[in-house]
């Protein structure tokens, strides 16, 4: 597996010495491809190169020849086999995004196993002990996510139940048809133990799963908690409830593709290189906002802790609102979440800091204040929790830096 790194200062002057043409041949109808296209274009433009975007419908092969493109970036989604064959015949370095094709010099893929691990880790923070996963049959990327999810839970001592969406249903979704599965899916949902945490391998099917829960009178967070993947706001934020989702940086995939192409321009490609880009964590929304455990008093106290985590709450304040012995609360919290109350508070604050670092251009000191972390100590605290300083974390994922 290739290590994903940003272009080093030593390489940049060499690349800037001459300009290259790149062709980006991708369908732009979907948010993930638009993010990838933007990442490629911004990276190449920043180094003085030219990126040309061609929707597959334009049959751009002749234009690619005229421009004498040294690099061809593409994703075969929505393209005919003839079109893919035409790209295969082109000279230049071919970088495939999200595809597994033997004739490409490079491939950029999401680390799908890690996506599943992240989803499992998040559901384990809710105190649940029953879990299920919804995958897509005959899909390699889905299989990776299902594997990462199942392996993580097995290591934690939990089994998972699985349901496979037929591949034809996913194909229909990608071509703009209404998504649905036969009654076997709702029968499967009704047969799951409650409460149960469900990981659905993408957000479109996570939304469908939540719609089915409502149809079957399954209460979200009380009976089921659902997490998707890709953090596609079209599905996550539209509709109710909002869906928690594993965040994928499609922009970062584009940056990785451009960097790999540039590296190949300096070093003649030998064997095929594959770069796996990890997810960025979880965008937490209502669909996984609950906490479950046998002791109702401790669960109530933990729910209060979560609602007040960004308001400078102390453990003493929590125990004033939910009276109990401090030691009892600490042991109960550790039994449910695997952490002490103080560790849970810190985890929630650091997760919020991560989202602000990636999604805003706020100064680190201002983020610290918003997350109830002492600005004088945020670098030390953040590095202890993540292994990186805040600004390094921001730069590593291509986010803005001030």
mmCIF file of C-alpha atoms in Angstrom:
data_model
loop_
_atom_site.group_PDB
_atom_site.id
_atom_site.type_symbol
_atom_site.label_atom_id
_atom_site.label_comp_id
_atom_site.label_asym_id
_atom_site.label_seq_id
_atom_site.Cartn_x
_atom_site.Cartn_y
_atom_site.Cartn_z
ATOM 1 C CA UNK A 1 0.000 0.000 0.000
ATOM 2 C CA UNK A 2 1.405 3.385 -0.956
ATOM 3 C CA UNK A 3 1.779 5.944 1.768
ATOM 4 C CA UNK A 4 -0.260 9.063 1.119
ATOM 5 C CA UNK A 5 1.918 12.173 1.467
ATOM 6 C CA UNK A 6 1.649 15.750 0.311
ATOM 7 C CA UNK A 7 4.059 16.918 -2.391
ATOM 8 C CA UNK A 8 7.393 17.681 -0.738
ATOM 9 C CA UNK A 9 9.272 21.003 -1.175
ATOM 10 C CA UNK A 10 12.103 19.093 -2.894
ATOM 11 C CA UNK A 11 9.781 17.759 -5.604
ATOM 12 C CA UNK A 12 7.783 20.953 -6.197
ATOM 13 C CA UNK A 13 10.579 22.996 -7.874
ATOM 14 C CA UNK A 14 11.264 20.115 -10.277
ATOM 15 C CA UNK A 15 7.608 19.890 -11.250
ATOM 16 C CA UNK A 16 7.191 23.649 -11.625
ATOM 17 C CA UNK A 17 9.999 23.742 -14.188
ATOM 18 C CA UNK A 18 7.617 22.665 -16.958
ATOM 19 C CA UNK A 19 3.863 22.599 -17.408
ATOM 20 C CA UNK A 20 1.829 19.504 -18.161
ATOM 21 C CA UNK A 21 -1.659 18.883 -19.461
ATOM 22 C CA UNK A 22 -4.073 16.646 -17.574
ATOM 23 C CA UNK A 23 -7.413 15.281 -18.714
ATOM 24 C CA UNK A 24 -10.086 14.602 -16.089
ATOM 25 C CA UNK A 25 -12.670 12.295 -17.663
ATOM 26 C CA UNK A 26 -15.415 11.822 -15.076
ATOM 27 C CA UNK A 27 -19.148 12.037 -14.592
ATOM 28 C CA UNK A 28 -19.888 15.138 -12.479
ATOM 29 C CA UNK A 29 -23.476 14.227 -11.551
ATOM 30 C CA UNK A 30 -22.454 12.936 -8.128
ATOM 31 C CA UNK A 31 -20.995 14.814 -5.171
ATOM 32 C CA UNK A 32 -18.096 12.414 -4.665
ATOM 33 C CA UNK A 33 -16.839 12.862 -8.235
ATOM 34 C CA UNK A 34 -17.183 16.648 -8.024
ATOM 35 C CA UNK A 35 -15.049 16.620 -4.880
ATOM 36 C CA UNK A 36 -12.407 14.494 -6.606
ATOM 37 C CA UNK A 37 -12.383 16.750 -9.688
ATOM 38 C CA UNK A 38 -11.952 19.817 -7.511
ATOM 39 C CA UNK A 39 -9.073 18.231 -5.596
ATOM 40 C CA UNK A 40 -7.214 17.276 -8.777
ATOM 41 C CA UNK A 41 -7.744 20.664 -10.391
ATOM 42 C CA UNK A 42 -6.694 22.723 -7.369
ATOM 43 C CA UNK A 43 -3.557 20.653 -6.775
ATOM 44 C CA UNK A 44 -2.394 20.838 -10.388
ATOM 45 C CA UNK A 45 -3.234 24.523 -10.770
ATOM 46 C CA UNK A 46 -1.242 25.279 -7.637
ATOM 47 C CA UNK A 47 1.808 23.715 -9.299
ATOM 48 C CA UNK A 48 1.351 25.537 -12.614
ATOM 49 C CA UNK A 49 -0.234 22.712 -14.648
ATOM 50 C CA UNK A 50 -3.378 22.631 -16.745
ATOM 51 C CA UNK A 51 -6.333 20.375 -15.960
ATOM 52 C CA UNK A 52 -9.078 19.897 -18.557
ATOM 53 C CA UNK A 53 -12.417 18.466 -17.476
ATOM 54 C CA UNK A 54 -14.339 16.319 -19.955
ATOM 55 C CA UNK A 55 -17.758 14.836 -19.113
ATOM 56 C CA UNK A 56 -17.849 11.308 -20.584
ATOM 57 C CA UNK A 57 -20.862 12.222 -22.734
ATOM 58 C CA UNK A 58 -18.618 14.486 -24.841
ATOM 59 C CA UNK A 59 -16.555 11.501 -26.050
ATOM 60 C CA UNK A 60 -13.391 13.490 -25.338
ATOM 61 C CA UNK A 61 -10.762 11.077 -26.626
ATOM 62 C CA UNK A 62 -9.940 13.151 -29.728
ATOM 63 C CA UNK A 63 -9.618 16.276 -27.586
ATOM 64 C CA UNK A 64 -7.304 14.411 -25.224
ATOM 65 C CA UNK A 65 -5.114 13.535 -28.219
ATOM 66 C CA UNK A 66 -5.055 17.113 -29.498
ATOM 67 C CA UNK A 67 -4.056 18.435 -26.082
ATOM 68 C CA UNK A 68 -1.400 15.712 -25.766
ATOM 69 C CA UNK A 69 -2.316 15.104 -22.153
ATOM 70 C CA UNK A 70 0.445 13.541 -20.091
ATOM 71 C CA UNK A 71 -2.003 12.430 -17.387
ATOM 72 C CA UNK A 72 -5.513 10.992 -17.658
ATOM 73 C CA UNK A 73 -7.630 10.818 -14.507
ATOM 74 C CA UNK A 74 -10.887 8.938 -14.795
ATOM 75 C CA UNK A 75 -13.667 7.053 -13.083
ATOM 76 C CA UNK A 76 -15.563 4.552 -15.216
ATOM 77 C CA UNK A 77 -18.900 5.108 -13.479
ATOM 78 C CA UNK A 78 -21.493 5.925 -16.104
ATOM 79 C CA UNK A 79 -19.092 5.289 -18.983
ATOM 80 C CA UNK A 80 -19.508 2.640 -21.656
ATOM 81 C CA UNK A 81 -17.063 -0.208 -22.032
ATOM 82 C CA UNK A 82 -16.097 1.265 -25.434
ATOM 83 C CA UNK A 83 -15.251 4.575 -23.788
ATOM 84 C CA UNK A 84 -13.167 2.836 -21.144
ATOM 85 C CA UNK A 85 -11.366 0.880 -23.874
ATOM 86 C CA UNK A 86 -10.601 4.134 -25.678
ATOM 87 C CA UNK A 87 -8.990 5.581 -22.560
ATOM 88 C CA UNK A 88 -6.986 2.379 -22.207
ATOM 89 C CA UNK A 89 -5.442 2.999 -25.628
ATOM 90 C CA UNK A 90 -4.277 6.522 -24.817
ATOM 91 C CA UNK A 91 -0.654 7.367 -24.166
ATOM 92 C CA UNK A 92 0.178 9.059 -20.901
ATOM 93 C CA UNK A 93 -0.152 8.069 -17.271
ATOM 94 C CA UNK A 94 -3.601 6.727 -16.407
ATOM 95 C CA UNK A 95 -4.856 7.194 -12.839
ATOM 96 C CA UNK A 96 -8.156 5.480 -12.017
ATOM 97 C CA UNK A 97 -10.299 6.846 -9.187
ATOM 98 C CA UNK A 98 -12.318 4.275 -7.197
ATOM 99 C CA UNK A 99 -11.695 1.641 -9.898
ATOM 100 C CA UNK A 100 -9.677 -1.566 -9.847
ATOM 101 C CA UNK A 101 -8.279 -1.882 -13.366
ATOM 102 C CA UNK A 102 -5.094 -3.840 -14.164
ATOM 103 C CA UNK A 103 -3.968 -1.612 -17.047
ATOM 104 C CA UNK A 104 -3.757 1.632 -15.060
ATOM 105 C CA UNK A 105 -0.457 2.920 -13.727
ATOM 106 C CA UNK A 106 -2.086 4.134 -10.533
ATOM 107 C CA UNK A 107 -5.262 3.688 -8.534
ATOM 108 C CA UNK A 108 -6.690 5.927 -5.812
ATOM 109 C CA UNK A 109 -9.207 4.229 -3.564
ATOM 110 C CA UNK A 110 -10.988 4.873 -0.295
ATOM 111 C CA UNK A 111 -9.673 2.711 2.552
ATOM 112 C CA UNK A 112 -12.989 0.900 2.807
ATOM 113 C CA UNK A 113 -11.890 -1.503 5.533
ATOM 114 C CA UNK A 114 -11.028 1.499 7.690
ATOM 115 C CA UNK A 115 -14.449 3.024 6.924
ATOM 116 C CA UNK A 116 -16.042 -0.064 8.473
ATOM 117 C CA UNK A 117 -13.715 0.089 11.477
ATOM 118 C CA UNK A 118 -14.577 3.730 12.112
ATOM 119 C CA UNK A 119 -18.320 2.994 11.907
ATOM 120 C CA UNK A 120 -17.976 0.120 14.385
ATOM 121 C CA UNK A 121 -15.894 2.216 16.754
ATOM 122 C CA UNK A 122 -18.539 4.932 16.753
ATOM 123 C CA UNK A 123 -21.422 2.554 17.501
ATOM 124 C CA UNK A 124 -19.400 1.031 20.338
ATOM 125 C CA UNK A 125 -19.414 4.473 22.026
ATOM 126 C CA UNK A 126 -23.204 4.271 22.427
ATOM 127 C CA UNK A 127 -23.239 1.327 24.831
ATOM 128 C CA UNK A 128 -24.954 -0.995 22.340
ATOM 129 C CA UNK A 129 -24.246 -4.729 22.399
ATOM 130 C CA UNK A 130 -26.216 -5.859 19.306
ATOM 131 C CA UNK A 131 -25.072 -4.907 15.804
ATOM 132 C CA UNK A 132 -25.951 -5.399 12.144
ATOM 133 C CA UNK A 133 -24.591 -4.296 8.778
ATOM 134 C CA UNK A 134 -26.248 -3.608 5.426
ATOM 135 C CA UNK A 135 -23.956 -4.107 2.423
ATOM 136 C CA UNK A 136 -24.241 -4.194 -1.369
ATOM 137 C CA UNK A 137 -23.905 -7.618 -2.984
ATOM 138 C CA UNK A 138 -21.120 -8.062 -5.581
ATOM 139 C CA UNK A 139 -19.453 -4.746 -4.682
ATOM 140 C CA UNK A 140 -15.782 -4.821 -3.709
ATOM 141 C CA UNK A 141 -15.903 -1.474 -1.904
ATOM 142 C CA UNK A 142 -18.935 -2.615 0.102
ATOM 143 C CA UNK A 143 -17.254 -5.894 1.025
ATOM 144 C CA UNK A 144 -14.311 -3.946 2.455
ATOM 145 C CA UNK A 145 -16.590 -1.816 4.616
ATOM 146 C CA UNK A 146 -18.529 -4.848 5.834
ATOM 147 C CA UNK A 147 -15.281 -6.642 6.675
ATOM 148 C CA UNK A 148 -13.833 -3.718 8.634
ATOM 149 C CA UNK A 149 -17.062 -3.395 10.594
ATOM 150 C CA UNK A 150 -17.378 -7.087 11.395
ATOM 151 C CA UNK A 151 -13.719 -7.589 12.285
ATOM 152 C CA UNK A 152 -13.739 -4.652 14.710
ATOM 153 C CA UNK A 153 -16.842 -5.868 16.510
ATOM 154 C CA UNK A 154 -15.589 -9.442 16.714
ATOM 155 C CA UNK A 155 -12.436 -8.195 18.410
ATOM 156 C CA UNK A 156 -14.685 -6.399 20.892
ATOM 157 C CA UNK A 157 -16.601 -9.645 21.547
ATOM 158 C CA UNK A 158 -19.718 -8.932 19.472
ATOM 159 C CA UNK A 159 -21.319 -10.740 16.532
ATOM 160 C CA UNK A 160 -22.995 -8.992 13.600
ATOM 161 C CA UNK A 161 -25.995 -9.804 11.463
ATOM 162 C CA UNK A 162 -25.755 -9.032 7.748
ATOM 163 C CA UNK A 163 -28.134 -8.110 4.941
ATOM 164 C CA UNK A 164 -27.049 -7.739 1.309
ATOM 165 C CA UNK A 165 -28.808 -5.242 -0.967
ATOM 166 C CA UNK A 166 -29.029 -6.861 -4.443
ATOM 167 C CA UNK A 167 -26.509 -5.352 -6.847
ATOM 168 C CA UNK A 168 -29.257 -4.521 -9.340
ATOM 169 C CA UNK A 169 -30.894 -2.250 -6.734
ATOM 170 C CA UNK A 170 -27.661 -0.283 -6.306
ATOM 171 C CA UNK A 171 -27.297 -0.078 -10.101
ATOM 172 C CA UNK A 172 -30.809 1.363 -10.304
ATOM 173 C CA UNK A 173 -29.940 3.964 -7.668
ATOM 174 C CA UNK A 174 -26.846 5.110 -9.542
ATOM 175 C CA UNK A 175 -28.846 5.623 -12.730
ATOM 176 C CA UNK A 176 -31.403 7.817 -10.999
ATOM 177 C CA UNK A 177 -34.168 5.301 -10.284
ATOM 178 C CA UNK A 178 -36.111 5.175 -7.038
ATOM 179 C CA UNK A 179 -34.322 2.907 -4.594
ATOM 180 C CA UNK A 180 -36.152 0.064 -2.918
ATOM 181 C CA UNK A 181 -35.784 -3.555 -1.859
ATOM 182 C CA UNK A 182 -38.437 -6.232 -1.521
ATOM 183 C CA UNK A 183 -40.181 -7.019 1.768
ATOM 184 C CA UNK A 184 -37.326 -9.266 2.887
ATOM 185 C CA UNK A 185 -35.481 -6.148 4.055
ATOM 186 C CA UNK A 186 -38.228 -4.926 6.368
ATOM 187 C CA UNK A 187 -38.679 -8.503 7.621
ATOM 188 C CA UNK A 188 -34.952 -8.565 8.433
ATOM 189 C CA UNK A 189 -35.167 -5.214 10.251
ATOM 190 C CA UNK A 190 -38.134 -6.404 12.310
ATOM 191 C CA UNK A 191 -36.218 -9.527 13.308
ATOM 192 C CA UNK A 192 -33.184 -7.690 14.697
ATOM 193 C CA UNK A 193 -32.683 -7.570 18.485
ATOM 194 C CA UNK A 194 -33.435 -4.238 20.113
ATOM 195 C CA UNK A 195 -31.710 -1.962 20.724
ATOM 196 C CA UNK A 196 -29.383 -2.520 17.772
ATOM 197 C CA UNK A 197 -26.725 -0.495 15.951
ATOM 198 C CA UNK A 198 -26.795 -0.756 12.155
ATOM 199 C CA UNK A 199 -24.008 0.268 9.795
ATOM 200 C CA UNK A 200 -25.210 0.866 6.226
ATOM 201 C CA UNK A 201 -22.361 1.076 3.729
ATOM 202 C CA UNK A 202 -23.512 4.312 2.084
ATOM 203 C CA UNK A 203 -25.805 7.186 2.989
ATOM 204 C CA UNK A 204 -28.421 6.598 0.291
ATOM 205 C CA UNK A 205 -29.229 3.164 1.693
ATOM 206 C CA UNK A 206 -28.911 4.485 5.254
ATOM 207 C CA UNK A 207 -31.725 6.934 4.447
ATOM 208 C CA UNK A 208 -33.756 4.086 2.973
ATOM 209 C CA UNK A 209 -33.112 2.044 6.133
ATOM 210 C CA UNK A 210 -34.379 4.871 8.344
ATOM 211 C CA UNK A 211 -37.463 5.264 6.149
ATOM 212 C CA UNK A 212 -38.159 1.551 6.589
ATOM 213 C CA UNK A 213 -37.717 1.921 10.364
ATOM 214 C CA UNK A 214 -40.416 4.587 10.397
ATOM 215 C CA UNK A 215 -42.715 2.424 8.282
ATOM 216 C CA UNK A 216 -42.221 -0.469 10.726
ATOM 217 C CA UNK A 217 -42.656 1.765 13.804
ATOM 218 C CA UNK A 218 -39.058 1.120 14.880
ATOM 219 C CA UNK A 219 -37.952 4.052 17.046
ATOM 220 C CA UNK A 220 -34.622 5.524 16.015
ATOM 221 C CA UNK A 221 -32.070 5.791 18.870
ATOM 222 C CA UNK A 222 -34.382 3.888 21.252
ATOM 223 C CA UNK A 223 -34.774 0.712 19.140
ATOM 224 C CA UNK A 224 -32.207 1.232 16.384
ATOM 225 C CA UNK A 225 -29.242 3.488 15.725
ATOM 226 C CA UNK A 226 -28.089 3.865 12.134
ATOM 227 C CA UNK A 227 -24.792 5.126 10.724
ATOM 228 C CA UNK A 228 -24.015 5.517 7.034
ATOM 229 C CA UNK A 229 -20.841 6.358 5.123
ATOM 230 C CA UNK A 230 -19.611 9.069 2.705
ATOM 231 C CA UNK A 231 -21.219 12.006 4.610
ATOM 232 C CA UNK A 232 -23.375 12.950 1.617
ATOM 233 C CA UNK A 233 -25.497 15.859 2.850
ATOM 234 C CA UNK A 234 -28.123 15.133 0.193
ATOM 235 C CA UNK A 235 -29.098 12.085 2.229
ATOM 236 C CA UNK A 236 -27.740 12.913 5.699
ATOM 237 C CA UNK A 237 -29.328 16.301 6.295
ATOM 238 C CA UNK A 238 -32.460 16.122 4.166
ATOM 239 C CA UNK A 239 -35.219 14.168 5.842
ATOM 240 C CA UNK A 240 -35.668 13.175 9.444
ATOM 241 C CA UNK A 241 -33.837 12.027 11.417
ATOM 242 C CA UNK A 242 -30.456 13.345 10.284
ATOM 243 C CA UNK A 243 -27.957 10.539 9.633
ATOM 244 C CA UNK A 244 -24.579 10.089 11.300
ATOM 245 C CA UNK A 245 -22.010 9.158 8.677
ATOM 246 C CA UNK A 246 -18.358 8.218 8.239
ATOM 247 C CA UNK A 247 -16.712 11.161 6.519
ATOM 248 C CA UNK A 248 -14.810 10.610 3.257
ATOM 249 C CA UNK A 249 -12.652 13.456 1.921
ATOM 250 C CA UNK A 250 -13.285 13.219 -1.825
ATOM 251 C CA UNK A 251 -11.207 16.375 -2.248
ATOM 252 C CA UNK A 252 -8.323 14.511 -0.640
ATOM 253 C CA UNK A 253 -8.682 11.648 -3.136
ATOM 254 C CA UNK A 254 -8.225 14.204 -5.903
ATOM 255 C CA UNK A 255 -5.097 15.601 -4.250
ATOM 256 C CA UNK A 256 -3.705 12.070 -3.882
ATOM 257 C CA UNK A 257 -4.389 11.351 -7.564
ATOM 258 C CA UNK A 258 -2.580 14.500 -8.693
ATOM 259 C CA UNK A 259 0.383 13.794 -6.406
ATOM 260 C CA UNK A 260 0.694 10.236 -7.692
ATOM 261 C CA UNK A 261 0.628 11.392 -11.322
ATOM 262 C CA UNK A 262 3.331 13.980 -10.602
ATOM 263 C CA UNK A 263 5.430 11.378 -8.821
ATOM 264 C CA UNK A 264 5.163 9.124 -11.881
ATOM 265 C CA UNK A 265 6.326 12.006 -14.068
ATOM 266 C CA UNK A 266 9.559 12.072 -12.080
ATOM 267 C CA UNK A 267 9.886 8.328 -11.529
ATOM 268 C CA UNK A 268 8.873 6.130 -14.468
ATOM 269 C CA UNK A 269 6.056 3.851 -13.284
ATOM 270 C CA UNK A 270 7.166 0.313 -12.586
ATOM 271 C CA UNK A 271 4.518 -1.853 -11.051
ATOM 272 C CA UNK A 272 1.073 -0.426 -10.464
ATOM 273 C CA UNK A 273 0.715 1.822 -7.418
ATOM 274 C CA UNK A 274 -2.417 1.807 -5.268
ATOM 275 C CA UNK A 275 -3.056 4.567 -2.730
ATOM 276 C CA UNK A 276 -5.719 4.071 -0.058
ATOM 277 C CA UNK A 277 -7.141 7.246 1.468
ATOM 278 C CA UNK A 278 -8.524 6.822 5.011
ATOM 279 C CA UNK A 279 -11.789 8.353 6.260
ATOM 280 C CA UNK A 280 -11.768 11.481 8.411
ATOM 281 C CA UNK A 281 -13.925 10.256 11.299
ATOM 282 C CA UNK A 282 -17.663 10.492 11.901
ATOM 283 C CA UNK A 283 -20.068 13.360 11.343
ATOM 284 C CA UNK A 284 -22.372 12.727 14.309
ATOM 285 C CA UNK A 285 -26.064 13.458 13.871
ATOM 286 C CA UNK A 286 -29.303 12.411 15.515
ATOM 287 C CA UNK A 287 -29.442 8.827 14.204
ATOM 288 C CA UNK A 288 -26.700 7.704 16.651
ATOM 289 C CA UNK A 289 -27.212 10.243 19.411
ATOM 290 C CA UNK A 290 -28.529 7.788 22.020
ATOM 291 C CA UNK A 291 -26.808 5.912 24.822
ATOM 292 C CA UNK A 292 -27.894 2.479 26.009
ATOM 293 C CA UNK A 293 -27.236 0.588 29.219
ATOM 294 C CA UNK A 294 -29.011 -1.364 31.962
ATOM 295 C CA UNK A 295 -28.646 1.350 34.621
ATOM 296 C CA UNK A 296 -31.116 4.102 33.701
ATOM 297 C CA UNK A 297 -29.660 6.623 36.143
ATOM 298 C CA UNK A 298 -26.187 6.324 34.652
ATOM 299 C CA UNK A 299 -27.550 6.444 31.087
ATOM 300 C CA UNK A 300 -29.477 9.622 31.956
ATOM 301 C CA UNK A 301 -26.334 11.174 33.427
ATOM 302 C CA UNK A 302 -24.305 10.282 30.334
ATOM 303 C CA UNK A 303 -26.936 11.758 28.043
ATOM 304 C CA UNK A 304 -26.784 14.955 30.094
ATOM 305 C CA UNK A 305 -22.975 14.889 29.810
ATOM 306 C CA UNK A 306 -23.200 14.727 26.026
ATOM 307 C CA UNK A 307 -25.640 17.623 25.778
ATOM 308 C CA UNK A 308 -23.377 19.775 27.963
ATOM 309 C CA UNK A 309 -19.940 18.678 26.735
ATOM 310 C CA UNK A 310 -19.315 21.967 24.903
ATOM 311 C CA UNK A 311 -20.603 24.142 27.739
ATOM 312 C CA UNK A 312 -17.776 23.704 30.240
ATOM 313 C CA UNK A 313 -19.671 21.102 32.255
ATOM 314 C CA UNK A 314 -17.822 19.407 35.128
ATOM 315 C CA UNK A 315 -18.328 15.936 36.567
ATOM 316 C CA UNK A 316 -19.482 17.575 39.815
ATOM 317 C CA UNK A 317 -22.192 19.480 37.925
ATOM 318 C CA UNK A 318 -23.397 16.276 36.269
ATOM 319 C CA UNK A 319 -23.667 14.588 39.676
ATOM 320 C CA UNK A 320 -25.636 17.545 41.068
ATOM 321 C CA UNK A 321 -28.171 17.091 38.257
ATOM 322 C CA UNK A 322 -28.137 13.281 38.571
ATOM 323 C CA UNK A 323 -27.227 12.490 42.189
ATOM 324 C CA UNK A 324 -25.157 9.354 42.731
ATOM 325 C CA UNK A 325 -21.819 8.372 44.164
ATOM 326 C CA UNK A 326 -18.975 9.568 41.943
ATOM 327 C CA UNK A 327 -17.317 6.151 41.965
ATOM 328 C CA UNK A 328 -20.574 4.470 40.934
ATOM 329 C CA UNK A 329 -20.892 6.906 38.027
ATOM 330 C CA UNK A 330 -17.324 6.325 36.892
ATOM 331 C CA UNK A 331 -17.620 2.531 37.007
ATOM 332 C CA UNK A 332 -21.008 2.597 35.255
ATOM 333 C CA UNK A 333 -19.690 4.884 32.529
ATOM 334 C CA UNK A 334 -16.701 2.630 31.957
ATOM 335 C CA UNK A 335 -18.960 -0.421 31.723
ATOM 336 C CA UNK A 336 -21.217 1.209 29.114
ATOM 337 C CA UNK A 337 -18.725 3.214 27.045
ATOM 338 C CA UNK A 338 -15.375 1.690 27.948
ATOM 339 C CA UNK A 339 -14.182 5.099 29.219
ATOM 340 C CA UNK A 340 -14.408 7.251 32.317
ATOM 341 C CA UNK A 341 -16.705 10.322 32.296
ATOM 342 C CA UNK A 342 -13.671 12.587 31.996
ATOM 343 C CA UNK A 343 -12.367 10.608 29.007
ATOM 344 C CA UNK A 344 -15.792 10.804 27.352
ATOM 345 C CA UNK A 345 -15.900 14.578 27.817
ATOM 346 C CA UNK A 346 -12.450 14.920 26.294
ATOM 347 C CA UNK A 347 -13.337 12.605 23.383
ATOM 348 C CA UNK A 348 -16.426 14.666 22.535
ATOM 349 C CA UNK A 349 -14.472 17.911 22.640
ATOM 350 C CA UNK A 350 -11.621 16.596 20.507
ATOM 351 C CA UNK A 351 -14.071 15.195 17.935
ATOM 352 C CA UNK A 352 -15.703 18.617 17.691
ATOM 353 C CA UNK A 353 -12.281 20.244 17.342
ATOM 354 C CA UNK A 354 -11.473 17.864 14.471
ATOM 355 C CA UNK A 355 -14.658 18.838 12.621
ATOM 356 C CA UNK A 356 -13.917 22.546 13.073
ATOM 357 C CA UNK A 357 -10.329 22.118 11.910
ATOM 358 C CA UNK A 358 -11.472 20.367 8.743
ATOM 359 C CA UNK A 359 -14.624 22.310 7.990
ATOM 360 C CA UNK A 360 -13.708 25.895 8.910
ATOM 361 C CA UNK A 361 -10.813 28.337 8.781
ATOM 362 C CA UNK A 362 -11.115 29.187 12.490
ATOM 363 C CA UNK A 363 -7.898 29.784 14.396
ATOM 364 C CA UNK A 364 -6.824 26.903 16.627
ATOM 365 C CA UNK A 365 -7.124 29.094 19.734
ATOM 366 C CA UNK A 366 -10.737 29.989 18.846
ATOM 367 C CA UNK A 367 -11.548 26.322 18.242
ATOM 368 C CA UNK A 368 -10.124 25.508 21.675
ATOM 369 C CA UNK A 369 -12.429 28.051 23.329
ATOM 370 C CA UNK A 370 -15.470 26.754 21.435
ATOM 371 C CA UNK A 371 -14.633 23.185 22.493
ATOM 372 C CA UNK A 372 -14.035 24.097 26.158
ATOM 373 C CA UNK A 373 -10.325 23.275 25.959
ATOM 374 C CA UNK A 374 -7.754 25.634 27.446
ATOM 375 C CA UNK A 375 -6.110 27.362 24.430
ATOM 376 C CA UNK A 376 -2.757 27.184 26.234
ATOM 377 C CA UNK A 377 -2.946 23.387 26.323
ATOM 378 C CA UNK A 378 -4.859 22.433 23.167
ATOM 379 C CA UNK A 379 -1.726 21.450 21.233
ATOM 380 C CA UNK A 380 -0.639 19.054 23.975
ATOM 381 C CA UNK A 381 -4.143 17.643 24.550
ATOM 382 C CA UNK A 382 -4.877 17.262 20.830
ATOM 383 C CA UNK A 383 -1.567 15.524 20.133
ATOM 384 C CA UNK A 384 -2.078 13.144 23.054
ATOM 385 C CA UNK A 385 -5.475 12.110 21.674
ATOM 386 C CA UNK A 386 -4.658 12.016 17.948
ATOM 387 C CA UNK A 387 -0.885 11.765 17.651
ATOM 388 C CA UNK A 388 -0.781 15.058 15.709
ATOM 389 C CA UNK A 389 -0.734 18.779 16.426
ATOM 390 C CA UNK A 390 -3.932 20.616 15.391
ATOM 391 C CA UNK A 391 -2.394 22.479 12.447
ATOM 392 C CA UNK A 392 -0.655 19.334 11.210
ATOM 393 C CA UNK A 393 -3.987 17.496 11.364
ATOM 394 C CA UNK A 394 -5.601 20.276 9.339
ATOM 395 C CA UNK A 395 -2.837 20.318 6.707
ATOM 396 C CA UNK A 396 -2.710 16.532 6.379
ATOM 397 C CA UNK A 397 -6.309 16.470 5.182
ATOM 398 C CA UNK A 398 -6.049 19.392 2.803
ATOM 399 C CA UNK A 399 -8.108 21.762 4.971
ATOM 400 C CA UNK A 400 -7.516 25.547 5.058
ATOM 401 C CA UNK A 401 -4.843 26.822 7.392
ATOM 402 C CA UNK A 402 -4.430 30.221 9.024
#
